[in-house]
Amino acid sequence: MPGVGAVAEGTGGVVLHDYWRSSASYRVRIALALKGIVYGRVPVDLVAGQQRAAAHLDVNPQGLVPALQIDGLVLTQSLAIIDYLDETRPAPPLLPQGAPARAHVRALALAIACEVHPLSNLAVLARVEALAGADARAEWNRDNIGRGLSAFERMLDHPGFAGRFCHGDAPGLADCVLIPQLYNADRWGVSFDHLPRISIVARSCAAHPAFLAAHPDNFAPLAQAAAAG
Ligand SMILES: N[C@@H](CCC(=O)N[C@@H](CS)C(=O)NCC(=O)O)C(=O)O
């Protein structure tokens, strides 16, 4: 398997290729932590362009993170990875019981992963900046995130919202996708204080050990150097 990461001891061969600030990577880190799966990491520096290096393209031909080595496979696309984890390691479940509830939770996850996130990707933002300048880049991104979160808030107005997580009283797929998007919102100065359901979910997840373990601050290059030294 060319380009795959070295397998660290005690990780059972599970290796995540990620970037500390990547929200798609953060989704998978949350799911891994919820499932209690120990993993090693191959950090891919997106700012330095390492996602386009041959070694990474062997892992993910799309030149994106995350990618996950697990069970002798190399998986890409964060939602496909999370689905795989849920199918192969069902406890705790990341999707609710019943087709209608599952469809709703998938719709929540896709509302961010398919509609909001792709328009805020590095390549898109760089292109907007090249065409219209740095202010336009920031305005584009804030507008995109703000509209997406407002729609998400309305989608949470659903019988499955029990006042803790996106659906029911345990974290699941939709929370894995929402929380990284909220991290991005903070970075870009987009407030969600006026969105009550999202604010409740944000507070619940902020106190949950799996979300704390997956937080980008733990994976920033300086934090990693301090932990090692
Ligand atoms: N749909 C993909 C999106 C992956 C994605 O866009 N990853 C970003 C980081 S969040 C990336 O690798 N960007 C690199 C680039 O744009 O060059 C997934 O969910 O895994």
JSON list of C-alpha atoms and ligand atoms in Angstrom, two decimals:
[
{"chain": "A", "resi": 1, "resn": "MET", "atom": "CA", "xyz": [0.00, 0.00, 0.00]},
{"chain": "A", "resi": 2, "resn": "PRO", "atom": "CA", "xyz": [2.02, 3.03, -1.14]},
{"chain": "A", "resi": 3, "resn": "GLY", "atom": "CA", "xyz": [1.96, 6.21, 0.92]},
{"chain": "A", "resi": 4, "resn": "VAL", "atom": "CA", "xyz": [0.31, 4.69, 3.94]},
{"chain": "A", "resi": 5, "resn": "GLY", "atom": "CA", "xyz": [1.37, 5.84, 7.39]},
{"chain": "A", "resi": 6, "resn": "ALA", "atom": "CA", "xyz": [3.63, 4.03, 9.79]},
{"chain": "A", "resi": 7, "resn": "VAL", "atom": "CA", "xyz": [1.56, 2.09, 12.29]},
{"chain": "A", "resi": 8, "resn": "ALA", "atom": "CA", "xyz": [2.14, 3.28, 15.84]},
{"chain": "A", "resi": 9, "resn": "GLU", "atom": "CA", "xyz": [2.21, 0.73, 18.64]},
{"chain": "A", "resi": 10, "resn": "GLY", "atom": "CA", "xyz": [-1.10, 0.15, 20.43]},
{"chain": "A", "resi": 11, "resn": "THR", "atom": "CA", "xyz": [-3.25, 1.55, 17.64]},
{"chain": "A", "resi": 12, "resn": "GLY", "atom": "CA", "xyz": [-4.24, -1.76, 16.06]},
{"chain": "A", "resi": 13, "resn": "GLY", "atom": "CA", "xyz": [-3.10, -0.49, 12.68]},
{"chain": "A", "resi": 14, "resn": "VAL", "atom": "CA", "xyz": [-5.59, 2.40, 12.67]},
{"chain": "A", "resi": 15, "resn": "VAL", "atom": "CA", "xyz": [-4.02, 5.54, 11.18]},
{"chain": "A", "resi": 16, "resn": "LEU", "atom": "CA", "xyz": [-5.78, 8.82, 10.48]},
{"chain": "A", "resi": 17, "resn": "HIS", "atom": "CA", "xyz": [-4.35, 11.13, 7.83]},
{"chain": "A", "resi": 18, "resn": "ASP", "atom": "CA", "xyz": [-5.60, 14.52, 8.89]},
{"chain": "A", "resi": 19, "resn": "TYR", "atom": "CA", "xyz": [-4.94, 18.19, 9.39]},
{"chain": "A", "resi": 20, "resn": "TRP", "atom": "CA", "xyz": [-5.56, 19.65, 12.82]},
{"chain": "A", "resi": 21, "resn": "ARG", "atom": "CA", "xyz": [-7.88, 22.42, 11.62]},
{"chain": "A", "resi": 22, "resn": "SER", "atom": "CA", "xyz": [-9.68, 20.47, 8.91]},
{"chain": "A", "resi": 23, "resn": "SER", "atom": "CA", "xyz": [-13.34, 20.15, 9.83]},
{"chain": "A", "resi": 24, "resn": "ALA", "atom": "CA", "xyz": [-13.81, 16.97, 7.79]},
{"chain": "A", "resi": 25, "resn": "SER", "atom": "CA", "xyz": [-10.91, 15.43, 9.77]},
{"chain": "A", "resi": 26, "resn": "TYR", "atom": "CA", "xyz": [-12.36, 16.72, 13.04]},
{"chain": "A", "resi": 27, "resn": "ARG", "atom": "CA", "xyz": [-15.63, 14.85, 12.23]},
{"chain": "A", "resi": 28, "resn": "VAL", "atom": "CA", "xyz": [-13.75, 11.57, 12.00]},
{"chain": "A", "resi": 29, "resn": "ARG", "atom": "CA", "xyz": [-11.70, 12.26, 15.14]},
{"chain": "A", "resi": 30, "resn": "ILE", "atom": "CA", "xyz": [-14.98, 12.76, 17.05]},
{"chain": "A", "resi": 31, "resn": "ALA", "atom": "CA", "xyz": [-16.43, 9.52, 15.67]},
{"chain": "A", "resi": 32, "resn": "LEU", "atom": "CA", "xyz": [-13.24, 7.60, 16.53]},
{"chain": "A", "resi": 33, "resn": "ALA", "atom": "CA", "xyz": [-13.34, 9.00, 20.06]},
{"chain": "A", "resi": 34, "resn": "LEU", "atom": "CA", "xyz": [-17.05, 8.20, 20.46]},
{"chain": "A", "resi": 35, "resn": "LYS", "atom": "CA", "xyz": [-16.32, 4.62, 19.41]},
{"chain": "A", "resi": 36, "resn": "GLY", "atom": "CA", "xyz": [-13.28, 4.44, 21.70]},
{"chain": "A", "resi": 37, "resn": "ILE", "atom": "CA", "xyz": [-10.96, 3.57, 18.79]},
{"chain": "A", "resi": 38, "resn": "VAL", "atom": "CA", "xyz": [-7.28, 4.30, 19.43]},
{"chain": "A", "resi": 39, "resn": "TYR", "atom": "CA", "xyz": [-5.41, 5.55, 16.37]},
{"chain": "A", "resi": 40, "resn": "GLY", "atom": "CA", "xyz": [-2.12, 6.89, 15.13]},
{"chain": "A", "resi": 41, "resn": "ARG", "atom": "CA", "xyz": [-1.86, 9.98, 12.94]},
{"chain": "A", "resi": 42, "resn": "VAL", "atom": "CA", "xyz": [-0.15, 11.16, 9.81]},
{"chain": "A", "resi": 43, "resn": "PRO", "atom": "CA", "xyz": [-0.52, 14.95, 9.89]},
{"chain": "A", "resi": 44, "resn": "VAL", "atom": "CA", "xyz": [-0.95, 16.45, 6.41]},
{"chain": "A", "resi": 45, "resn": "ASP", "atom": "CA", "xyz": [-0.13, 20.17, 6.39]},
{"chain": "A", "resi": 46, "resn": "LEU", "atom": "CA", "xyz": [-2.73, 21.69, 4.09]},
{"chain": "A", "resi": 47, "resn": "VAL", "atom": "CA", "xyz": [-1.20, 25.16, 4.30]},
{"chain": "A", "resi": 48, "resn": "ALA", "atom": "CA", "xyz": [2.12, 23.77, 3.07]},
{"chain": "A", "resi": 49, "resn": "GLY", "atom": "CA", "xyz": [0.32, 21.90, 0.26]},
{"chain": "A", "resi": 50, "resn": "GLN", "atom": "CA", "xyz": [1.21, 18.40, 1.49]},
{"chain": "A", "resi": 51, "resn": "GLN", "atom": "CA", "xyz": [-2.22, 17.16, 0.34]},
{"chain": "A", "resi": 52, "resn": "ARG", "atom": "CA", "xyz": [-0.96, 17.45, -3.24]},
{"chain": "A", "resi": 53, "resn": "ALA", "atom": "CA", "xyz": [2.27, 15.50, -2.63]},
{"chain": "A", "resi": 54, "resn": "ALA", "atom": "CA", "xyz": [2.56, 12.12, -4.35]},
{"chain": "A", "resi": 55, "resn": "ALA", "atom": "CA", "xyz": [2.71, 10.29, -1.00]},
{"chain": "A", "resi": 56, "resn": "HIS", "atom": "CA", "xyz": [-0.66, 11.69, 0.03]},
{"chain": "A", "resi": 57, "resn": "LEU", "atom": "CA", "xyz": [-2.25, 11.28, -3.39]},
{"chain": "A", "resi": 58, "resn": "ASP", "atom": "CA", "xyz": [-1.46, 7.57, -3.09]},
{"chain": "A", "resi": 59, "resn": "VAL", "atom": "CA", "xyz": [-3.59, 7.57, 0.06]},
{"chain": "A", "resi": 60, "resn": "ASN", "atom": "CA", "xyz": [-6.33, 9.87, -1.19]},
{"chain": "A", "resi": 61, "resn": "PRO", "atom": "CA", "xyz": [-6.32, 10.55, -4.94]},
{"chain": "A", "resi": 62, "resn": "GLN", "atom": "CA", "xyz": [-8.63, 13.51, -4.32]},
{"chain": "A", "resi": 63, "resn": "GLY", "atom": "CA", "xyz": [-5.84, 15.33, -2.50]},
{"chain": "A", "resi": 64, "resn": "LEU", "atom": "CA", "xyz": [-8.03, 15.88, 0.55]},
{"chain": "A", "resi": 65, "resn": "VAL", "atom": "CA", "xyz": [-8.07, 14.91, 4.19]},
{"chain": "A", "resi": 66, "resn": "PRO", "atom": "CA", "xyz": [-9.19, 12.86, 6.02]},
{"chain": "A", "resi": 67, "resn": "ALA", "atom": "CA", "xyz": [-8.23, 9.34, 5.04]},
{"chain": "A", "resi": 68, "resn": "LEU", "atom": "CA", "xyz": [-8.35, 6.46, 7.47]},
{"chain": "A", "resi": 69, "resn": "GLN", "atom": "CA", "xyz": [-6.32, 3.25, 7.39]},
{"chain": "A", "resi": 70, "resn": "ILE", "atom": "CA", "xyz": [-8.31, 0.60, 9.20]},
{"chain": "A", "resi": 71, "resn": "ASP", "atom": "CA", "xyz": [-8.90, -3.15, 8.87]},
{"chain": "A", "resi": 72, "resn": "GLY", "atom": "CA", "xyz": [-6.38, -3.31, 6.00]},
{"chain": "A", "resi": 73, "resn": "LEU", "atom": "CA", "xyz": [-8.35, -0.67, 4.04]},
{"chain": "A", "resi": 74, "resn": "VAL", "atom": "CA", "xyz": [-7.72, 2.96, 3.19]},
{"chain": "A", "resi": 75, "resn": "LEU", "atom": "CA", "xyz": [-10.99, 4.87, 3.47]},
{"chain": "A", "resi": 76, "resn": "THR", "atom": "CA", "xyz": [-11.72, 8.40, 2.31]},
{"chain": "A", "resi": 77, "resn": "GLN", "atom": "CA", "xyz": [-14.65, 10.84, 2.57]},
{"chain": "A", "resi": 78, "resn": "SER", "atom": "CA", "xyz": [-15.47, 11.62, 6.19]},
{"chain": "A", "resi": 79, "resn": "LEU", "atom": "CA", "xyz": [-19.12, 10.54, 6.09]},
{"chain": "A", "resi": 80, "resn": "ALA", "atom": "CA", "xyz": [-18.25, 7.25, 4.38]},
{"chain": "A", "resi": 81, "resn": "ILE", "atom": "CA", "xyz": [-15.58, 6.69, 7.02]},
{"chain": "A", "resi": 82, "resn": "ILE", "atom": "CA", "xyz": [-18.03, 7.38, 9.86]},
{"chain": "A", "resi": 83, "resn": "ASP", "atom": "CA", "xyz": [-20.59, 5.06, 8.23]},
{"chain": "A", "resi": 84, "resn": "TYR", "atom": "CA", "xyz": [-17.96, 2.33, 8.02]},
{"chain": "A", "resi": 85, "resn": "LEU", "atom": "CA", "xyz": [-17.05, 2.77, 11.69]},
{"chain": "A", "resi": 86, "resn": "ASP", "atom": "CA", "xyz": [-20.70, 2.60, 12.66]},
{"chain": "A", "resi": 87, "resn": "GLU", "atom": "CA", "xyz": [-21.33, -0.51, 10.58]},
{"chain": "A", "resi": 88, "resn": "THR", "atom": "CA", "xyz": [-18.27, -2.38, 11.78]},
{"chain": "A", "resi": 89, "resn": "ARG", "atom": "CA", "xyz": [-18.26, -1.16, 15.40]},
{"chain": "A", "resi": 90, "resn": "PRO", "atom": "CA", "xyz": [-21.94, -0.59, 16.20]},
{"chain": "A", "resi": 91, "resn": "ALA", "atom": "CA", "xyz": [-21.59, 0.50, 19.83]},
{"chain": "A", "resi": 92, "resn": "PRO", "atom": "CA", "xyz": [-22.39, 3.23, 20.60]},
{"chain": "A", "resi": 93, "resn": "PRO", "atom": "CA", "xyz": [-24.60, 3.77, 17.55]},
{"chain": "A", "resi": 94, "resn": "LEU", "atom": "CA", "xyz": [-24.20, 7.03, 15.65]},
{"chain": "A", "resi": 95, "resn": "LEU", "atom": "CA", "xyz": [-27.58, 6.75, 13.93]},
{"chain": "A", "resi": 96, "resn": "PRO", "atom": "CA", "xyz": [-30.96, 6.39, 15.69]},
{"chain": "A", "resi": 97, "resn": "GLN", "atom": "CA", "xyz": [-33.43, 3.53, 15.38]},
{"chain": "A", "resi": 98, "resn": "GLY", "atom": "CA", "xyz": [-36.02, 3.73, 12.61]},
{"chain": "A", "resi": 99, "resn": "ALA", "atom": "CA", "xyz": [-35.79, 4.80, 8.98]},
{"chain": "A", "resi": 100, "resn": "PRO", "atom": "CA", "xyz": [-37.48, 8.22, 9.41]},
{"chain": "A", "resi": 101, "resn": "ALA", "atom": "CA", "xyz": [-35.17, 9.24, 12.25]},
{"chain": "A", "resi": 102, "resn": "ARG", "atom": "CA", "xyz": [-32.12, 7.97, 10.37]},
{"chain": "A", "resi": 103, "resn": "ALA", "atom": "CA", "xyz": [-33.13, 9.93, 7.29]},
{"chain": "A", "resi": 104, "resn": "HIS", "atom": "CA", "xyz": [-33.46, 13.07, 9.41]},
{"chain": "A", "resi": 105, "resn": "VAL", "atom": "CA", "xyz": [-30.05, 12.66, 11.05]},
{"chain": "A", "resi": 106, "resn": "ARG", "atom": "CA", "xyz": [-28.42, 11.96, 7.68]},
{"chain": "A", "resi": 107, "resn": "ALA", "atom": "CA", "xyz": [-30.11, 15.07, 6.27]},
{"chain": "A", "resi": 108, "resn": "LEU", "atom": "CA", "xyz": [-28.66, 17.16, 9.12]},
{"chain": "A", "resi": 109, "resn": "ALA", "atom": "CA", "xyz": [-25.17, 15.82, 8.46]},
{"chain": "A", "resi": 110, "resn": "LEU", "atom": "CA", "xyz": [-25.46, 16.32, 4.70]},
{"chain": "A", "resi": 111, "resn": "ALA", "atom": "CA", "xyz": [-26.86, 19.83, 5.11]},
{"chain": "A", "resi": 112, "resn": "ILE", "atom": "CA", "xyz": [-23.44, 20.82, 6.39]},
{"chain": "A", "resi": 113, "resn": "ALA", "atom": "CA", "xyz": [-21.19, 18.34, 4.63]},
{"chain": "A", "resi": 114, "resn": "CYS", "atom": "CA", "xyz": [-22.70, 18.86, 1.14]},
{"chain": "A", "resi": 115, "resn": "GLU", "atom": "CA", "xyz": [-23.99, 22.41, 1.23]},
{"chain": "A", "resi": 116, "resn": "VAL", "atom": "CA", "xyz": [-21.96, 24.53, 3.65]},
{"chain": "A", "resi": 117, "resn": "HIS", "atom": "CA", "xyz": [-18.55, 22.93, 3.88]},
{"chain": "A", "resi": 118, "resn": "PRO", "atom": "CA", "xyz": [-17.66, 22.62, 0.16]},
{"chain": "A", "resi": 119, "resn": "LEU", "atom": "CA", "xyz": [-18.20, 26.36, -0.40]},
{"chain": "A", "resi": 120, "resn": "SER", "atom": "CA", "xyz": [-15.78, 27.14, 2.43]},
{"chain": "A", "resi": 121, "resn": "ASN", "atom": "CA", "xyz": [-13.02, 24.86, 1.22]},
{"chain": "A", "resi": 122, "resn": "LEU", "atom": "CA", "xyz": [-9.47, 26.20, 0.83]},
{"chain": "A", "resi": 123, "resn": "ALA", "atom": "CA", "xyz": [-9.52, 26.03, -2.96]},
{"chain": "A", "resi": 124, "resn": "VAL", "atom": "CA", "xyz": [-12.87, 27.85, -3.21]},
{"chain": "A", "resi": 125, "resn": "LEU", "atom": "CA", "xyz": [-11.83, 30.56, -0.78]},
{"chain": "A", "resi": 126, "resn": "ALA", "atom": "CA", "xyz": [-8.53, 31.07, -2.59]},
{"chain": "A", "resi": 127, "resn": "ARG", "atom": "CA", "xyz": [-10.39, 31.45, -5.89]},
{"chain": "A", "resi": 128, "resn": "VAL", "atom": "CA", "xyz": [-12.87, 33.95, -4.43]},
{"chain": "A", "resi": 129, "resn": "GLU", "atom": "CA", "xyz": [-9.95, 35.94, -3.03]},
{"chain": "A", "resi": 130, "resn": "ALA", "atom": "CA", "xyz": [-8.10, 35.87, -6.36]},
{"chain": "A", "resi": 131, "resn": "LEU", "atom": "CA", "xyz": [-11.20, 37.11, -8.19]},
{"chain": "A", "resi": 132, "resn": "ALA", "atom": "CA", "xyz": [-12.54, 39.61, -5.69]},
{"chain": "A", "resi": 133, "resn": "GLY", "atom": "CA", "xyz": [-10.04, 40.21, -2.86]},
{"chain": "A", "resi": 134, "resn": "ALA", "atom": "CA", "xyz": [-9.58, 39.26, 0.76]},
{"chain": "A", "resi": 135, "resn": "ASP", "atom": "CA", "xyz": [-12.65, 41.14, 2.04]},
{"chain": "A", "resi": 136, "resn": "ALA", "atom": "CA", "xyz": [-14.88, 39.33, -0.45]},
{"chain": "A", "resi": 137, "resn": "ARG", "atom": "CA", "xyz": [-13.39, 36.01, 0.70]},
{"chain": "A", "resi": 138, "resn": "ALA", "atom": "CA", "xyz": [-14.31, 36.73, 4.32]},
{"chain": "A", "resi": 139, "resn": "GLU", "atom": "CA", "xyz": [-17.78, 38.01, 3.42]},
{"chain": "A", "resi": 140, "resn": "TRP", "atom": "CA", "xyz": [-18.46, 35.02, 1.17]},
{"chain": "A", "resi": 141, "resn": "ASN", "atom": "CA", "xyz": [-17.45, 32.61, 3.88]},
{"chain": "A", "resi": 142, "resn": "ARG", "atom": "CA", "xyz": [-19.32, 34.29, 6.73]},
{"chain": "A", "resi": 143, "resn": "ASP", "atom": "CA", "xyz": [-22.45, 34.54, 4.62]},
{"chain": "A", "resi": 144, "resn": "ASN", "atom": "CA", "xyz": [-22.22, 30.88, 3.61]},
{"chain": "A", "resi": 145, "resn": "ILE", "atom": "CA", "xyz": [-21.70, 29.66, 7.19]},
{"chain": "A", "resi": 146, "resn": "GLY", "atom": "CA", "xyz": [-24.38, 31.97, 8.62]},
{"chain": "A", "resi": 147, "resn": "ARG", "atom": "CA", "xyz": [-27.03, 30.86, 6.12]},
{"chain": "A", "resi": 148, "resn": "GLY", "atom": "CA", "xyz": [-26.14, 27.21, 6.59]},
{"chain": "A", "resi": 149, "resn": "LEU", "atom": "CA", "xyz": [-26.37, 27.39, 10.38]},
{"chain": "A", "resi": 150, "resn": "SER", "atom": "CA", "xyz": [-29.72, 29.22, 10.25]},
{"chain": "A", "resi": 151, "resn": "ALA", "atom": "CA", "xyz": [-31.15, 26.47, 8.06]},
{"chain": "A", "resi": 152, "resn": "PHE", "atom": "CA", "xyz": [-29.67, 23.81, 10.37]},
{"chain": "A", "resi": 153, "resn": "GLU", "atom": "CA", "xyz": [-31.31, 25.49, 13.36]},
{"chain": "A", "resi": 154, "resn": "ARG", "atom": "CA", "xyz": [-34.69, 25.21, 11.66]},
{"chain": "A", "resi": 155, "resn": "MET", "atom": "CA", "xyz": [-34.01, 21.57, 10.79]},
{"chain": "A", "resi": 156, "resn": "LEU", "atom": "CA", "xyz": [-33.39, 20.88, 14.50]},
{"chain": "A", "resi": 157, "resn": "ASP", "atom": "CA", "xyz": [-36.99, 21.94, 15.16]},
{"chain": "A", "resi": 158, "resn": "HIS", "atom": "CA", "xyz": [-37.99, 18.31, 14.98]},
{"chain": "A", "resi": 159, "resn": "PRO", "atom": "CA", "xyz": [-39.56, 15.83, 17.43]},
{"chain": "A", "resi": 160, "resn": "GLY", "atom": "CA", "xyz": [-36.20, 14.04, 17.68]},
{"chain": "A", "resi": 161, "resn": "PHE", "atom": "CA", "xyz": [-34.56, 17.07, 19.29]},
{"chain": "A", "resi": 162, "resn": "ALA", "atom": "CA", "xyz": [-34.56, 16.28, 23.02]},
{"chain": "A", "resi": 163, "resn": "GLY", "atom": "CA", "xyz": [-32.68, 19.35, 24.18]},
{"chain": "A", "resi": 164, "resn": "ARG", "atom": "CA", "xyz": [-29.17, 17.92, 24.38]},
{"chain": "A", "resi": 165, "resn": "PHE", "atom": "CA", "xyz": [-27.70, 16.68, 21.11]},
{"chain": "A", "resi": 166, "resn": "CYS", "atom": "CA", "xyz": [-28.91, 17.01, 17.50]},
{"chain": "A", "resi": 167, "resn": "HIS", "atom": "CA", "xyz": [-31.12, 13.97, 17.86]},
{"chain": "A", "resi": 168, "resn": "GLY", "atom": "CA", "xyz": [-32.08, 12.11, 21.02]},
{"chain": "A", "resi": 169, "resn": "ASP", "atom": "CA", "xyz": [-30.03, 12.25, 24.18]},
{"chain": "A", "resi": 170, "resn": "ALA", "atom": "CA", "xyz": [-26.73, 10.85, 22.92]},
{"chain": "A", "resi": 171, "resn": "PRO", "atom": "CA", "xyz": [-24.27, 12.26, 20.39]},
{"chain": "A", "resi": 172, "resn": "GLY", "atom": "CA", "xyz": [-24.38, 10.89, 16.85]},
{"chain": "A", "resi": 173, "resn": "LEU", "atom": "CA", "xyz": [-23.55, 11.52, 13.23]},
{"chain": "A", "resi": 174, "resn": "ALA", "atom": "CA", "xyz": [-25.12, 14.98, 13.05]},
{"chain": "A", "resi": 175, "resn": "ASP", "atom": "CA", "xyz": [-23.16, 16.17, 16.09]},
{"chain": "A", "resi": 176, "resn": "CYS", "atom": "CA", "xyz": [-19.92, 14.85, 14.55]},
{"chain": "A", "resi": 177, "resn": "VAL", "atom": "CA", "xyz": [-20.57, 17.16, 11.59]},
{"chain": "A", "resi": 178, "resn": "LEU", "atom": "CA", "xyz": [-22.08, 20.17, 13.34]},
{"chain": "A", "resi": 179, "resn": "ILE", "atom": "CA", "xyz": [-19.39, 20.74, 15.97]},
{"chain": "A", "resi": 180, "resn": "PRO", "atom": "CA", "xyz": [-16.49, 21.14, 13.48]},
{"chain": "A", "resi": 181, "resn": "GLN", "atom": "CA", "xyz": [-18.65, 23.58, 11.51]},
{"chain": "A", "resi": 182, "resn": "LEU", "atom": "CA", "xyz": [-19.20, 25.60, 14.70]},
{"chain": "A", "resi": 183, "resn": "TYR", "atom": "CA", "xyz": [-15.44, 25.62, 15.28]},
{"chain": "A", "resi": 184, "resn": "ASN", "atom": "CA", "xyz": [-15.13, 27.12, 11.80]},
{"chain": "A", "resi": 185, "resn": "ALA", "atom": "CA", "xyz": [-17.87, 29.62, 12.52]},
{"chain": "A", "resi": 186, "resn": "ASP", "atom": "CA", "xyz": [-15.91, 30.81, 15.57]},
{"chain": "A", "resi": 187, "resn": "ARG", "atom": "CA", "xyz": [-12.74, 31.14, 13.53]},
{"chain": "A", "resi": 188, "resn": "TRP", "atom": "CA", "xyz": [-14.52, 33.35, 11.03]},
{"chain": "A", "resi": 189, "resn": "GLY", "atom": "CA", "xyz": [-16.38, 35.41, 13.62]},
{"chain": "A", "resi": 190, "resn": "VAL", "atom": "CA", "xyz": [-19.82, 34.02, 12.78]},
{"chain": "A", "resi": 191, "resn": "SER", "atom": "CA", "xyz": [-21.92, 34.03, 15.95]},
{"chain": "A", "resi": 192, "resn": "PHE", "atom": "CA", "xyz": [-24.54, 31.37, 16.57]},
{"chain": "A", "resi": 193, "resn": "ASP", "atom": "CA", "xyz": [-25.63, 32.70, 19.97]},
{"chain": "A", "resi": 194, "resn": "HIS", "atom": "CA", "xyz": [-29.00, 33.64, 18.50]},
{"chain": "A", "resi": 195, "resn": "LEU", "atom": "CA", "xyz": [-29.64, 30.02, 17.42]},
{"chain": "A", "resi": 196, "resn": "PRO", "atom": "CA", "xyz": [-30.95, 28.34, 20.60]},
{"chain": "A", "resi": 197, "resn": "ARG", "atom": "CA", "xyz": [-30.94, 24.68, 19.60]},
{"chain": "A", "resi": 198, "resn": "ILE", "atom": "CA", "xyz": [-27.48, 24.84, 18.07]},
{"chain": "A", "resi": 199, "resn": "SER", "atom": "CA", "xyz": [-26.25, 26.63, 21.20]},
{"chain": "A", "resi": 200, "resn": "ILE", "atom": "CA", "xyz": [-27.63, 23.83, 23.38]},
{"chain": "A", "resi": 201, "resn": "VAL", "atom": "CA", "xyz": [-25.92, 21.17, 21.25]},
{"chain": "A", "resi": 202, "resn": "ALA", "atom": "CA", "xyz": [-22.67, 23.16, 21.33]},
{"chain": "A", "resi": 203, "resn": "ARG", "atom": "CA", "xyz": [-22.76, 23.26, 25.14]},
{"chain": "A", "resi": 204, "resn": "SER", "atom": "CA", "xyz": [-23.58, 19.55, 25.46]},
{"chain": "A", "resi": 205, "resn": "CYS", "atom": "CA", "xyz": [-20.76, 18.56, 23.14]},
{"chain": "A", "resi": 206, "resn": "ALA", "atom": "CA", "xyz": [-18.29, 20.96, 24.77]},
{"chain": "A", "resi": 207, "resn": "ALA", "atom": "CA", "xyz": [-18.70, 18.94, 27.98]},
{"chain": "A", "resi": 208, "resn": "HIS", "atom": "CA", "xyz": [-18.48, 15.51, 26.34]},
{"chain": "A", "resi": 209, "resn": "PRO", "atom": "CA", "xyz": [-15.13, 13.65, 26.61]},
{"chain": "A", "resi": 210, "resn": "ALA", "atom": "CA", "xyz": [-15.11, 12.44, 22.98]},
{"chain": "A", "resi": 211, "resn": "PHE", "atom": "CA", "xyz": [-15.57, 15.96, 21.66]},
{"chain": "A", "resi": 212, "resn": "LEU", "atom": "CA", "xyz": [-12.94, 17.29, 24.04]},
{"chain": "A", "resi": 213, "resn": "ALA", "atom": "CA", "xyz": [-10.48, 14.60, 22.91]},
{"chain": "A", "resi": 214, "resn": "ALA", "atom": "CA", "xyz": [-11.06, 15.38, 19.22]},
{"chain": "A", "resi": 215, "resn": "HIS", "atom": "CA", "xyz": [-10.71, 19.18, 19.51]},
{"chain": "A", "resi": 216, "resn": "PRO", "atom": "CA", "xyz": [-8.24, 20.76, 17.06]},
{"chain": "A", "resi": 217, "resn": "ASP", "atom": "CA", "xyz": [-6.32, 22.46, 19.87]},
{"chain": "A", "resi": 218, "resn": "ASN", "atom": "CA", "xyz": [-5.05, 19.02, 20.91]},
{"chain": "A", "resi": 219, "resn": "PHE", "atom": "CA", "xyz": [-3.61, 18.47, 17.43]},
{"chain": "A", "resi": 220, "resn": "ALA", "atom": "CA", "xyz": [-2.10, 21.87, 16.67]},
{"chain": "A", "resi": 221, "resn": "PRO", "atom": "CA", "xyz": [1.58, 21.43, 15.79]},
{"chain": "A", "resi": 222, "resn": "LEU", "atom": "CA", "xyz": [2.70, 23.33, 18.92]},
{"chain": "A", "resi": 223, "resn": "ALA", "atom": "CA", "xyz": [0.47, 21.22, 21.20]},
{"chain": "A", "resi": 224, "resn": "GLN", "atom": "CA", "xyz": [1.91, 18.07, 19.62]},
{"chain": "A", "resi": 225, "resn": "ALA", "atom": "CA", "xyz": [5.49, 19.28, 20.11]},
{"chain": "A", "resi": 226, "resn": "ALA", "atom": "CA", "xyz": [4.76, 20.15, 23.76]},
{"chain": "A", "resi": 227, "resn": "ALA", "atom": "CA", "xyz": [3.17, 16.72, 24.35]},
{"chain": "A", "resi": 228, "resn": "ALA", "atom": "CA", "xyz": [6.19, 14.99, 22.81]},
{"chain": "A", "resi": 229, "resn": "GLY", "atom": "CA", "xyz": [8.80, 17.03, 24.62]},
{"chain": "B", "resi": 1, "resn": "LIG", "atom": "N1", "xyz": [-16.22, 15.66, 1.36]},
{"chain": "B", "resi": 1, "resn": "LIG", "atom": "C1", "xyz": [-14.90, 15.49, 1.90]},
{"chain": "B", "resi": 1, "resn": "LIG", "atom": "C2", "xyz": [-14.29, 16.87, 2.09]},
{"chain": "B", "resi": 1, "resn": "LIG", "atom": "C3", "xyz": [-12.84, 16.77, 2.44]},
{"chain": "B", "resi": 1, "resn": "LIG", "atom": "C4", "xyz": [-12.23, 18.16, 2.42]},
{"chain": "B", "resi": 1, "resn": "LIG", "atom": "O1", "xyz": [-12.70, 19.09, 1.76]},
{"chain": "B", "resi": 1, "resn": "LIG", "atom": "N2", "xyz": [-11.10, 18.30, 3.15]},
{"chain": "B", "resi": 1, "resn": "LIG", "atom": "C5", "xyz": [-10.43, 19.57, 3.19]},
{"chain": "B", "resi": 1, "resn": "LIG", "atom": "C6", "xyz": [-10.10, 19.95, 4.60]},
{"chain": "B", "resi": 1, "resn": "LIG", "atom": "S1", "xyz": [-11.55, 20.15, 5.60]},
{"chain": "B", "resi": 1, "resn": "LIG", "atom": "C7", "xyz": [-9.13, 19.47, 2.41]},
{"chain": "B", "resi": 1, "resn": "LIG", "atom": "O2", "xyz": [-8.47, 18.46, 2.45]},
{"chain": "B", "resi": 1, "resn": "LIG", "atom": "N3", "xyz": [-8.76, 20.53, 1.71]},
{"chain": "B", "resi": 1, "resn": "LIG", "atom": "C8", "xyz": [-7.54, 20.57, 0.97]},
{"chain": "B", "resi": 1, "resn": "LIG", "atom": "C9", "xyz": [-7.59, 21.49, -0.20]},
{"chain": "B", "resi": 1, "resn": "LIG", "atom": "O3", "xyz": [-8.63, 22.11, -0.43]},
{"chain": "B", "resi": 1, "resn": "LIG", "atom": "O4", "xyz": [-6.56, 21.58, -0.87]},
{"chain": "B", "resi": 1, "resn": "LIG", "atom": "C10", "xyz": [-14.97, 14.74, 3.24]},
{"chain": "B", "resi": 1, "resn": "LIG", "atom": "O5", "xyz": [-16.01, 14.84, 3.88]},
{"chain": "B", "resi": 1, "resn": "LIG", "atom": "O6", "xyz": [-14.02, 14.03, 3.60]}
]
